[in-house]
Tab-separated table of C-alpha atoms in Angstrom:
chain	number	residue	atom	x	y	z
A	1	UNK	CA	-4.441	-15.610	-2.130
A	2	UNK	CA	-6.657	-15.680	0.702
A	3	UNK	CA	-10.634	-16.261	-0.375
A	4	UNK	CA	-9.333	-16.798	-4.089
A	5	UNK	CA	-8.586	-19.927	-5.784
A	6	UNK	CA	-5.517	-20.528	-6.912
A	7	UNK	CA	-5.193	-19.621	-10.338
A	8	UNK	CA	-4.620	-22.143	-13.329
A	9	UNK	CA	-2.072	-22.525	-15.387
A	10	UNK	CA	-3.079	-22.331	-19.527
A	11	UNK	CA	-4.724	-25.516	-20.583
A	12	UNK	CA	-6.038	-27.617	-17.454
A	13	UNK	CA	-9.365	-27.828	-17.735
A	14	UNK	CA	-9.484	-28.740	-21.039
A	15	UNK	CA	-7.301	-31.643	-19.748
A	16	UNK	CA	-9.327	-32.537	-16.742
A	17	UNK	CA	-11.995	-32.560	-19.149
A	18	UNK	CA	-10.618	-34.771	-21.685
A	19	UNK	CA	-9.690	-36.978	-18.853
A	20	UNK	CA	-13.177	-37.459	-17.872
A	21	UNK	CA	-14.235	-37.859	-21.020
A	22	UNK	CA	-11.786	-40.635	-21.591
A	23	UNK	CA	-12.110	-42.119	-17.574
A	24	UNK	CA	-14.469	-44.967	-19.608
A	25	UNK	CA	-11.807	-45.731	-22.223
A	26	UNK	CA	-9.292	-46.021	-19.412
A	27	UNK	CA	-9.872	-50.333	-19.474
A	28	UNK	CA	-10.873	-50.364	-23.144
A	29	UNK	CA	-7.324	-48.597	-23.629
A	30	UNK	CA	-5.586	-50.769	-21.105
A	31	UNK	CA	-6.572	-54.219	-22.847
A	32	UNK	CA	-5.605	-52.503	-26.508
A	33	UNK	CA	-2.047	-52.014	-24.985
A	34	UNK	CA	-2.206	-55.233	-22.621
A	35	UNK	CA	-2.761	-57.523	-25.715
A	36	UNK	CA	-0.287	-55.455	-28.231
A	37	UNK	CA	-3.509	-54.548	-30.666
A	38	UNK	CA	-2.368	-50.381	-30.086
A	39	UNK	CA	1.257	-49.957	-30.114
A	40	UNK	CA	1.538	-46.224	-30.796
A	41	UNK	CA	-0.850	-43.565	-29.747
A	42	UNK	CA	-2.531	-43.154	-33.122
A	43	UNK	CA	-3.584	-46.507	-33.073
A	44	UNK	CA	-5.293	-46.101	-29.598
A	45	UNK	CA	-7.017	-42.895	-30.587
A	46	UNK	CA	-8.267	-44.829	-34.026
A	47	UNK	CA	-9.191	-47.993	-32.339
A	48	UNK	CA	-11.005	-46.176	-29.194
A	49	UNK	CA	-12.648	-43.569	-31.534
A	50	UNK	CA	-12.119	-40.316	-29.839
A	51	UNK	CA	-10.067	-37.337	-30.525
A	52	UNK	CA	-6.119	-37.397	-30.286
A	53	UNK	CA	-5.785	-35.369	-27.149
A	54	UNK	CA	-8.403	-37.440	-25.768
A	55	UNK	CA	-6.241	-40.470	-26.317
A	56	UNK	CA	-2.996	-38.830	-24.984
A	57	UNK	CA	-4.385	-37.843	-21.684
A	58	UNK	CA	-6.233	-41.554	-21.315
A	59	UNK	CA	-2.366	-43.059	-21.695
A	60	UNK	CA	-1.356	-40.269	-19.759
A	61	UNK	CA	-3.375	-41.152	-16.252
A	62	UNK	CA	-2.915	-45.333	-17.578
A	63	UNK	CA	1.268	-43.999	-17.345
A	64	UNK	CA	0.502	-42.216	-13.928
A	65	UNK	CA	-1.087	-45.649	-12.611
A	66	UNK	CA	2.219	-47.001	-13.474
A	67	UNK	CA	0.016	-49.753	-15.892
A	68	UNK	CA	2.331	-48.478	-19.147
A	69	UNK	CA	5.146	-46.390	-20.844
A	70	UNK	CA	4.922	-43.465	-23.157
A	71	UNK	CA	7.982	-43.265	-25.469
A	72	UNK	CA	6.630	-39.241	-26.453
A	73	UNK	CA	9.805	-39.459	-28.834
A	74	UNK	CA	10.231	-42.643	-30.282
A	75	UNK	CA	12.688	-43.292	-33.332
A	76	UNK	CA	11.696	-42.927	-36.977
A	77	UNK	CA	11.141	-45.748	-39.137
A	78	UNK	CA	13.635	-45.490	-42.215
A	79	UNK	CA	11.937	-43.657	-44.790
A	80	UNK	CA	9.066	-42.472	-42.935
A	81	UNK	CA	7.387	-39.168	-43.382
A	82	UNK	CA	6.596	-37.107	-40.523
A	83	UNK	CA	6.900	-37.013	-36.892
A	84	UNK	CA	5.930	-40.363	-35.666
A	85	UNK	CA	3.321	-41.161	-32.837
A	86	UNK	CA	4.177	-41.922	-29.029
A	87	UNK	CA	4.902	-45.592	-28.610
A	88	UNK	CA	2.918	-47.421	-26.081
A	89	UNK	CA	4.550	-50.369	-24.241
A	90	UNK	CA	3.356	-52.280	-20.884
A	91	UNK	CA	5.089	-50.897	-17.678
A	92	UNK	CA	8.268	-53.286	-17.102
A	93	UNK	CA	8.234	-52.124	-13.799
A	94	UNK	CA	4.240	-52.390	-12.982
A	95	UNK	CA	2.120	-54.250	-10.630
A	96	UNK	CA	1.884	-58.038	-11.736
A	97	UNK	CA	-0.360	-61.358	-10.912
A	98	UNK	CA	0.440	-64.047	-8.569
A	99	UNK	CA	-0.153	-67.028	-11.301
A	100	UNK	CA	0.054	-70.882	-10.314
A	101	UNK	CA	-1.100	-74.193	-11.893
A	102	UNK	CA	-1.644	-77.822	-10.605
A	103	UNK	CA	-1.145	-80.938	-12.336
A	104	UNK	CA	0.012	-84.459	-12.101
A	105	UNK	CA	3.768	-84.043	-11.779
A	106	UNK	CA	3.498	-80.987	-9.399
A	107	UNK	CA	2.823	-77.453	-9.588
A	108	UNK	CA	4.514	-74.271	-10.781
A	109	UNK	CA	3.619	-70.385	-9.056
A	110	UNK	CA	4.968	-67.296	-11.641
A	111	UNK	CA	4.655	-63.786	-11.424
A	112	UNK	CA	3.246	-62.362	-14.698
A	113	UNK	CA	2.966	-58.320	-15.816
A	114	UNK	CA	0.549	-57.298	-18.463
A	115	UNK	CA	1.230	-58.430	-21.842
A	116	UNK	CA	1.321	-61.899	-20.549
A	117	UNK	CA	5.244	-61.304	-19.549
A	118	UNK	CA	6.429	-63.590	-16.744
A	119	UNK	CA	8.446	-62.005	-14.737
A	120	UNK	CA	9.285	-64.942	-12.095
A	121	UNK	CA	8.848	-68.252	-12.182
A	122	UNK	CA	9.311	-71.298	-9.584
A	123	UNK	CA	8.625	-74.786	-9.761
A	124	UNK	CA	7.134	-76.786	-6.755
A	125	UNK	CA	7.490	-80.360	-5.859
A	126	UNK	CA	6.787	-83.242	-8.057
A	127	UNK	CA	4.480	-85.153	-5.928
A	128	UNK	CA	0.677	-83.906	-5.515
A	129	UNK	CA	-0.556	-84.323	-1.908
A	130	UNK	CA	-4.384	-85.632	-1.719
A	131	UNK	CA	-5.334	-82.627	0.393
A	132	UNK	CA	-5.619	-79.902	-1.920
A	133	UNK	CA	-5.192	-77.261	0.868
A	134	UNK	CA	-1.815	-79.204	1.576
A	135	UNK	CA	-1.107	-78.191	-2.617
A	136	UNK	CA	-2.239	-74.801	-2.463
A	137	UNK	CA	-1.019	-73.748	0.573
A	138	UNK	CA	2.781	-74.507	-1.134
A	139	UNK	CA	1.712	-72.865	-4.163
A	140	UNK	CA	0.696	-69.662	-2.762
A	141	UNK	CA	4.186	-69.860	-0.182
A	142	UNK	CA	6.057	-70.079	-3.314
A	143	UNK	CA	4.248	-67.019	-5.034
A	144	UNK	CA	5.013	-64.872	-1.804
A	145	UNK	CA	8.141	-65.973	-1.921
A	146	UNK	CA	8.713	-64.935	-5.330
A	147	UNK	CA	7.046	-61.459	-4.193
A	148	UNK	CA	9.025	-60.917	-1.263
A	149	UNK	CA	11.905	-61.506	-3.627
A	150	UNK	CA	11.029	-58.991	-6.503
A	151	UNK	CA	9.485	-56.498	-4.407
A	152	UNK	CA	6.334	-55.853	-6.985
A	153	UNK	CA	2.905	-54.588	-6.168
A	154	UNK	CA	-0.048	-57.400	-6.969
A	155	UNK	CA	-3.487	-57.105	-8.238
A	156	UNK	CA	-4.365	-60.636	-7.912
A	157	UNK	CA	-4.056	-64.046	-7.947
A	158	UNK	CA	-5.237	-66.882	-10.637
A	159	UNK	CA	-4.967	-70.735	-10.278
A	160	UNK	CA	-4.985	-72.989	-13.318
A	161	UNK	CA	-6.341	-76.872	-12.140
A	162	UNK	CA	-6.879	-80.165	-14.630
A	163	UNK	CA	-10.267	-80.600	-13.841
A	164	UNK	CA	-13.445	-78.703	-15.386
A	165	UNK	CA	-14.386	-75.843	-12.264
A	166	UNK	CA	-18.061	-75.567	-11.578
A	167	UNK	CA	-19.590	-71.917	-11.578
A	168	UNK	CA	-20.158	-70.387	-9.441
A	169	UNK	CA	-19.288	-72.170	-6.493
A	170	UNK	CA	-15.626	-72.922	-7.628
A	171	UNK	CA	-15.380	-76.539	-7.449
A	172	UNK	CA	-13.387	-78.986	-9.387
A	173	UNK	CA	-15.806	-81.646	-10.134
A	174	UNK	CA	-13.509	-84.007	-11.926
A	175	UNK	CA	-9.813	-83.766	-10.671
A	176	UNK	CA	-9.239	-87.444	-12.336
A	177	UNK	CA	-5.452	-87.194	-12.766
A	178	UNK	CA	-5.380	-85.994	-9.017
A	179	UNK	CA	-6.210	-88.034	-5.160
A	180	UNK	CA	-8.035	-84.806	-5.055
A	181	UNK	CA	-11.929	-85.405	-3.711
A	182	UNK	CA	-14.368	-84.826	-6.469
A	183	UNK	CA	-16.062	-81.308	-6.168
A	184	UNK	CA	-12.993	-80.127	-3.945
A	185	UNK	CA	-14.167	-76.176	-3.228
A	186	UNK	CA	-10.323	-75.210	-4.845
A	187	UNK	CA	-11.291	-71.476	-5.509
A	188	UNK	CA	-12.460	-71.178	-1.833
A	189	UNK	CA	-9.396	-72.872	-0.734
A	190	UNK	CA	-7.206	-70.723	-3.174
A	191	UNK	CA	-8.300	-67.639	-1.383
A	192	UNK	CA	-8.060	-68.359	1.583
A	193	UNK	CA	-4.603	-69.185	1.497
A	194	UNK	CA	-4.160	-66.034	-0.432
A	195	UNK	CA	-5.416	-63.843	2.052
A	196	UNK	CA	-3.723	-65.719	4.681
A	197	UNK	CA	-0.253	-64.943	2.807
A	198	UNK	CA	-1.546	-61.266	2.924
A	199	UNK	CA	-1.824	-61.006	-0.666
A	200	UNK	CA	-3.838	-58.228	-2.006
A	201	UNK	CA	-6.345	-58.704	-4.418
A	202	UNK	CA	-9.047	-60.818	-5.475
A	203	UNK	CA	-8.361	-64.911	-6.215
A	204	UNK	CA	-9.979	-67.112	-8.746
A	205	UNK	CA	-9.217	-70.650	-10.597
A	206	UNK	CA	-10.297	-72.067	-13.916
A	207	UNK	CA	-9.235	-75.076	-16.284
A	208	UNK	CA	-5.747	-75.440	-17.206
A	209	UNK	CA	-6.847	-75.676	-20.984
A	210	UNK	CA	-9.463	-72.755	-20.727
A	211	UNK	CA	-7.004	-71.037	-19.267
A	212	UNK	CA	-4.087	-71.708	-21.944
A	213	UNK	CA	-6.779	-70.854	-24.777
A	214	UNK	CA	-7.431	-67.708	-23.034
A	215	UNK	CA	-3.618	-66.665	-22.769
A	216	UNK	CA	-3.262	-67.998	-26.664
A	217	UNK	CA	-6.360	-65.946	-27.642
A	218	UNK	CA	-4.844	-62.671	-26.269
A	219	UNK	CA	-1.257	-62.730	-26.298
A	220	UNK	CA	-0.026	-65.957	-28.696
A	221	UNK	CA	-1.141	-68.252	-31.465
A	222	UNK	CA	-4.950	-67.772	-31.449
A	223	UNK	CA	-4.175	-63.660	-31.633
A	224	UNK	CA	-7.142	-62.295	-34.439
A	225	UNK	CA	-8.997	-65.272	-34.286
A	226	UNK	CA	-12.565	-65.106	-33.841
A	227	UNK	CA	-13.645	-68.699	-33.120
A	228	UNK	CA	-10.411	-70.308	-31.764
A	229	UNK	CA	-10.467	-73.934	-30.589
A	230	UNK	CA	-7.977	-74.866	-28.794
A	231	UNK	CA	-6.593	-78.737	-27.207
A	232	UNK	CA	-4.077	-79.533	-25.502
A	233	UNK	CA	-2.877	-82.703	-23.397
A	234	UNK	CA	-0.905	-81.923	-20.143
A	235	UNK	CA	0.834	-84.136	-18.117
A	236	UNK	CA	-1.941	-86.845	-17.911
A	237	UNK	CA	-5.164	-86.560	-20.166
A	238	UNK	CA	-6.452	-84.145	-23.068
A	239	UNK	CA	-8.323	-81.376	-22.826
A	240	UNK	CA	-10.098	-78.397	-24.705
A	241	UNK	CA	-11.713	-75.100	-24.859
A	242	UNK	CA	-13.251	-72.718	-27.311
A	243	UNK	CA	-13.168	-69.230	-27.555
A	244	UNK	CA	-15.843	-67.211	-29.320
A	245	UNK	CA	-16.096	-63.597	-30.414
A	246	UNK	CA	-13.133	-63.120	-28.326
A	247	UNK	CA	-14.907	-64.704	-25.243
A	248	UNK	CA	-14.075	-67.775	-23.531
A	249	UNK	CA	-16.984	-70.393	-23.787
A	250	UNK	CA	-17.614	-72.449	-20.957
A	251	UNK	CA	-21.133	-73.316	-20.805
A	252	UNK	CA	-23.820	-72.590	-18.450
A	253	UNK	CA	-22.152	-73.615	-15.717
A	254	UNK	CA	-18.221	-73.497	-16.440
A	255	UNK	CA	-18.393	-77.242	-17.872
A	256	UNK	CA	-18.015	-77.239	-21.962
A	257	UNK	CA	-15.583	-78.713	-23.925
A	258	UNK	CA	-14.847	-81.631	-22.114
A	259	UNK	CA	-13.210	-83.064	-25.291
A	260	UNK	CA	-10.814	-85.651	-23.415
A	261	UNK	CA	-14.012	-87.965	-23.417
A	262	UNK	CA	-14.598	-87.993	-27.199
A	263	UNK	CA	-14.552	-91.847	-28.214
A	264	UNK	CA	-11.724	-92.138	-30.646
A	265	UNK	CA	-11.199	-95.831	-30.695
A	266	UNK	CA	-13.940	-98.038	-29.437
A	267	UNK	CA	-12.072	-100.808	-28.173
A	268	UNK	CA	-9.355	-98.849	-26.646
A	269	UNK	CA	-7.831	-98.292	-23.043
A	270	UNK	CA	-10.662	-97.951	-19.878
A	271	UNK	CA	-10.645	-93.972	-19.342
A	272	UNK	CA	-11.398	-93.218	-15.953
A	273	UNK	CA	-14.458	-91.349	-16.640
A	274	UNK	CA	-15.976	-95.168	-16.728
A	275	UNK	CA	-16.370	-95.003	-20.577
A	276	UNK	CA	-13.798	-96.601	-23.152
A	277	UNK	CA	-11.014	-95.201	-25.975
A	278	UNK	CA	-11.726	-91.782	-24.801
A	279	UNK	CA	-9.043	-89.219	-26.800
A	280	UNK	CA	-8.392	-88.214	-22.764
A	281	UNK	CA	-6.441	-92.213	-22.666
A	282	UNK	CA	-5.391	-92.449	-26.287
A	283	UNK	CA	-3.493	-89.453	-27.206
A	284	UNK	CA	-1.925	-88.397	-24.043
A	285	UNK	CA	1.781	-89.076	-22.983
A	286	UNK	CA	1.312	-92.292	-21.240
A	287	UNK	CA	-0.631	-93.360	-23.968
A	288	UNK	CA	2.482	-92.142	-26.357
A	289	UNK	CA	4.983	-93.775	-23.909
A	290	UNK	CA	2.884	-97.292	-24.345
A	291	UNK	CA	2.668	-97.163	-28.117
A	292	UNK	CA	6.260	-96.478	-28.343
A	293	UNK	CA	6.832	-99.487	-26.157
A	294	UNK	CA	8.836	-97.090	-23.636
A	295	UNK	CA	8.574	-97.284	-20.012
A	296	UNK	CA	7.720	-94.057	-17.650
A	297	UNK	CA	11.401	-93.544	-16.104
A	298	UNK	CA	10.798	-91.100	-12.662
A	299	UNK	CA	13.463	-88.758	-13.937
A	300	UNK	CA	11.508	-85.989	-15.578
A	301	UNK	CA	7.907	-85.824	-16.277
A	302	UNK	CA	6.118	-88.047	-19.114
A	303	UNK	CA	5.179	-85.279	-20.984
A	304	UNK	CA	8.745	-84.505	-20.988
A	305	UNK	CA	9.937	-87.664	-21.653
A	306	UNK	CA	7.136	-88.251	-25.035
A	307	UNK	CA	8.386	-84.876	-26.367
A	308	UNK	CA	12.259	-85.445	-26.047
A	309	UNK	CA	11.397	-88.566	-27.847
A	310	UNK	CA	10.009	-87.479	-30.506
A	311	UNK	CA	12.097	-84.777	-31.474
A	312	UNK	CA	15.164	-87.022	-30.369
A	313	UNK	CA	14.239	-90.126	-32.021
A	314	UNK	CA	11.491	-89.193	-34.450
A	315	UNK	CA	11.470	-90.782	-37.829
A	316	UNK	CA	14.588	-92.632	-37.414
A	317	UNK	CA	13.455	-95.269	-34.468
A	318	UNK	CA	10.581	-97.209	-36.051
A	319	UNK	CA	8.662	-98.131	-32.790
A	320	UNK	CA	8.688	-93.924	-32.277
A	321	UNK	CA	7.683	-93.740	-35.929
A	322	UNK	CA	4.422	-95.704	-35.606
A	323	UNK	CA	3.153	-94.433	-31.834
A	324	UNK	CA	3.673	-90.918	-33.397
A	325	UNK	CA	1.041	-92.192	-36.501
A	326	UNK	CA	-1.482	-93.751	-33.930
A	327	UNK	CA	-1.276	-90.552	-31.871
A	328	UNK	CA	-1.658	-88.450	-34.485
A	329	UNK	CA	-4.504	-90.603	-36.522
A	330	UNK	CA	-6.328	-90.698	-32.836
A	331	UNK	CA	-5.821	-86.705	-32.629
A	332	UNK	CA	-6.834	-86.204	-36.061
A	333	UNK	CA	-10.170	-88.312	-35.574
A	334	UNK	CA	-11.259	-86.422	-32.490
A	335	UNK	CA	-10.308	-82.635	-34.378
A	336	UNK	CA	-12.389	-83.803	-37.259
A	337	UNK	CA	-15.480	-84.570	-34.829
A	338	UNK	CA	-14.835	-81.396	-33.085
A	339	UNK	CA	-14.517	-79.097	-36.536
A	340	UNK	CA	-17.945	-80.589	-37.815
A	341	UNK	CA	-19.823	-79.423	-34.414
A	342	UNK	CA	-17.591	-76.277	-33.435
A	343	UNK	CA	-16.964	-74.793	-37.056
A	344	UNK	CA	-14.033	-72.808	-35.712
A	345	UNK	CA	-11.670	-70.499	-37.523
A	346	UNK	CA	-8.628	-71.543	-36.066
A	347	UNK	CA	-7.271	-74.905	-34.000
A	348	UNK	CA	-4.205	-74.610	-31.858
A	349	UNK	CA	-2.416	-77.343	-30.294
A	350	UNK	CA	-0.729	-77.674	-26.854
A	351	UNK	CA	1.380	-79.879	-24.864
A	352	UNK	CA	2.490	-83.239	-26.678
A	353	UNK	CA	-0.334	-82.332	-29.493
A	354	UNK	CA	1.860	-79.743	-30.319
A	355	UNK	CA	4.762	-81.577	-30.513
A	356	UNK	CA	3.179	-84.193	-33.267
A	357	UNK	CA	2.171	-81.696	-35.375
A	358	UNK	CA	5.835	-80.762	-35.533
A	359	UNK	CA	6.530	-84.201	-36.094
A	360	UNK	CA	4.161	-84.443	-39.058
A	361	UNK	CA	1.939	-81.972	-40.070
A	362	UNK	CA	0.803	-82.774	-43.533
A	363	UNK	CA	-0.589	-86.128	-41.800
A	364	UNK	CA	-2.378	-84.496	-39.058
A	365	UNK	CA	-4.080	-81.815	-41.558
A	366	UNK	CA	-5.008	-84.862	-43.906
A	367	UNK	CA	-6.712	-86.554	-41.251
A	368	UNK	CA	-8.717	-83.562	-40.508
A	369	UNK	CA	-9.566	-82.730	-43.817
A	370	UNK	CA	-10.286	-86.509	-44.327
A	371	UNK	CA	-12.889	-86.999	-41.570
A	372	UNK	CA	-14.538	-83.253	-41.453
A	373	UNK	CA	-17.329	-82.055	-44.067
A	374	UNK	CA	-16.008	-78.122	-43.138
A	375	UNK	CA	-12.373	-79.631	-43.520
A	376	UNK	CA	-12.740	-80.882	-46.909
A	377	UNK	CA	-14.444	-77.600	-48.399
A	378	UNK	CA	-11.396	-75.325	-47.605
A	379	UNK	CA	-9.673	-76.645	-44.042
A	380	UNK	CA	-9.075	-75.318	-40.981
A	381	UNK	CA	-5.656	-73.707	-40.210
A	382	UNK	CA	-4.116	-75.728	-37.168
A	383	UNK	CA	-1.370	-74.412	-35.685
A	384	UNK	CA	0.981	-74.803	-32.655
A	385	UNK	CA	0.348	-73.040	-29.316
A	386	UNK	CA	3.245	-70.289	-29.117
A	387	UNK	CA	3.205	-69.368	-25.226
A	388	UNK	CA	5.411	-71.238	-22.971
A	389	UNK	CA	3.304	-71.765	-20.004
A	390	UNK	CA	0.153	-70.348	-21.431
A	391	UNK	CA	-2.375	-71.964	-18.547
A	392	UNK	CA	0.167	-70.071	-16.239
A	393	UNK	CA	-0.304	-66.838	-18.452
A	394	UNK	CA	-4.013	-67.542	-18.615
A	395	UNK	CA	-3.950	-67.530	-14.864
A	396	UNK	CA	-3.052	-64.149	-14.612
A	397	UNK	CA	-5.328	-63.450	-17.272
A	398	UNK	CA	-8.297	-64.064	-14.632
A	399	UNK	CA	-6.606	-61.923	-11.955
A	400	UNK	CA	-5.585	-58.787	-14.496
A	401	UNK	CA	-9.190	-59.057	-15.759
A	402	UNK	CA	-10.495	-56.681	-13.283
A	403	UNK	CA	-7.763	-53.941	-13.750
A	404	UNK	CA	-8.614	-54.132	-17.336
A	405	UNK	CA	-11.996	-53.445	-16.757
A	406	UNK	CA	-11.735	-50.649	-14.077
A	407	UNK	CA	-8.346	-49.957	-13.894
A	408	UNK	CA	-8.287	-47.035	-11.154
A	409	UNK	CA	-10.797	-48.921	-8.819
A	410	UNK	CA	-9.214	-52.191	-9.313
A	411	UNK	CA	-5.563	-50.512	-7.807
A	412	UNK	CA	-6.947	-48.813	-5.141
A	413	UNK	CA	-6.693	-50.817	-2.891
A	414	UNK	CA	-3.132	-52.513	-4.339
């Protein structure tokens, strides 16, 4: 039809315009799927507030980005009335994050989809080299690797360290249970050895614990929570992070919640921060391993080794019974300082925390409600992290975050 357009078939513009009208819902609508809040299309066109077809042709261009599915005839629940509402589900297919985390007995690199799903996973060597560029540079050949391998599209790539991360320079100012150098520039290094392994996407690193909070908050234990504390030991030391109004708090300058150096007993072990009895010395593994008159065998990591003892051993071996009491009285006492400052709605535990409140959770909950004013006048649910690698899943977290807020942009160049 020369001169003419082409005509139109009945219905597309009001499509193209509901699409437009919905392009600004597209990363609201992604994150309500991502973090299993809108399962069903009704519950996205409720929870975004706009009209039905609207919604359908936001999950529409989400399902053309190849982010999620749309099950347009989903099974009936027994007894239900009516013709039920297109189930929305996370593409198993889709793009996914190059994830990897540092600590003392080595490092581990994962692919992870939305929904916090690991895909892949691969463990790296159990020694730490003092050069973190050495580390990194491993961690980010074993996340190619593991792309190569699978063949998936990446948006990104998110490093989880045990040291607080200075904003907004990147660096990890104390690295204590690493040779790393103080203030090592690990984000800088990070990327660079991402864009050297041709990785697309942008590259960032956090805290291990901020991180595992983060992944809790969204996808596991902390889920509805509005003011989640969360802490954690991992291999060496204890840490902690808060989340507020669904927001990770870090401080002005990426530094809070450095609970690992809350005194707990006074005439306790040296910590390495310089001070004394810091919770970061007396409630970690090796601490566990010492009260339980154990030694460290090289086989498997101590935080291995603490938790296979306690579920292995605990109450029947006496020496097992009591380091599990002073570990958990120690825990309890540092929680109870925490609760009367933070005031949270929820505490979840990670790591060999989690593992003694298995052991014994009417003891840790008394200590808590003991020594806290907010704990005696109603307590403070405390529950057990749920995510298996969660500062692994919280890794991803930081590299999904931009295709959750711009979703079209954010793949363009993927």
């Amino acid at each position: 039809m020369t001169g003419k357009e082409a005509p139109r078939t009945a219905g597309e513009p009001n499509t193209r315009t509901r699409l437009d009208r919905g392009r600004g819902a597209l990363g609201p609508a992604l994150e309500l799927v991502h973090t299993g809040r809108a399962p069903t299309r009704a519950v996205l066109t409720a929870e975004l507030g706009v009209t039905r077809a609207t919604a359908g042709a936001v999950a529409a261009e989400l399902e053309a980005l190849g982010l999620i599915r749309v099950d347009a005839h989903p099974g009936a629940a027994a007894g239900a009335q009516g013709r039920p509402s297109h189930r929305l589900e996370v593409a198993e297919d889709g793009p996914v994050a190059l994830a990897a985390q540092v600590h003392a007995d080595g490092f581990r690199a994962a692919l992870v989809g939305l929904g916090g799903r690991i895909v892949a996973t691969a463990p790296g060597c159990e020694t730490v080299d003092a050069d973190p560029a050495k580390v990194l540079g491993s961690v980010v050949e074993t996340g190619a690797e593991l792309l190569r391998e699978t063949g998936r599209r990446c948006v990104g790539a998110g490093l989880a360290v045990p040291s607080a991360v200075a904003e907004p320079e990147g660096l990890a100012l104390n690295p204590l249970h690493l040779a790393w150098p103080a203030g090592a520039p690990v984000r800088e290094i990070f990327a660079e050895q991402v864009r050297a392994a041709g990785i697309p996407g942008p590259a960032f690193a956090a805290n291990d614990i901020n991180l595992a909070a983060l992944a809790e908050h969204r996808h596991g234990a902390g889920r509805g929570s509005r003011d989640l504390l969360c802490v954690a030991t991992g291999h060496r030391g204890v840490g902690g992070a808060l989340v507020l109004d669904g927001r990770l708090h870090t401080g002005s300058s990426g530094l809070a919640l450095e609970v690992g150096h809350l005194t707990v007993n006074p005439e306790g072990r040296p910590c390495h921060c310089g001070s004394r009895g810091c919770l970061d010395v007396e409630a970690d593994p090796p601490a566990f391993l010492t009260a339980a008159c154990r030694d460290a065998g090289p086989a498997v990591s101590q935080l291995q080794q603490a938790n296979d003892l306690i579920r292995d051993d605990y109450p029947a071996d006496p020496a097992v019974r009591t380091a599990v009491e002073i570990l958990i009285d120690r825990l309890g006492l540092g929680l109870a300082g925490l609760v009367n400052i933070l005031n949270p709605d929820r505490i979840i535990l990670g790591g060999l925390h989690r593992t003694l409140l298995d052991a014994d959770p009417e003891r840790l909950r008394a200590v808590v409600a003991d020594r806290s004013l907010w704990g005696r006048s109603g307590g403070v649910p405390i529950l057990a992290c749920t995510l298996d690698h969660n500062s692994l899943v919280g890794a991803a977290e930081l590299a999904w975050q931009p295709v959750l807020d711009d979703p079209p942009a954010a793949l363009a160049g993927v």
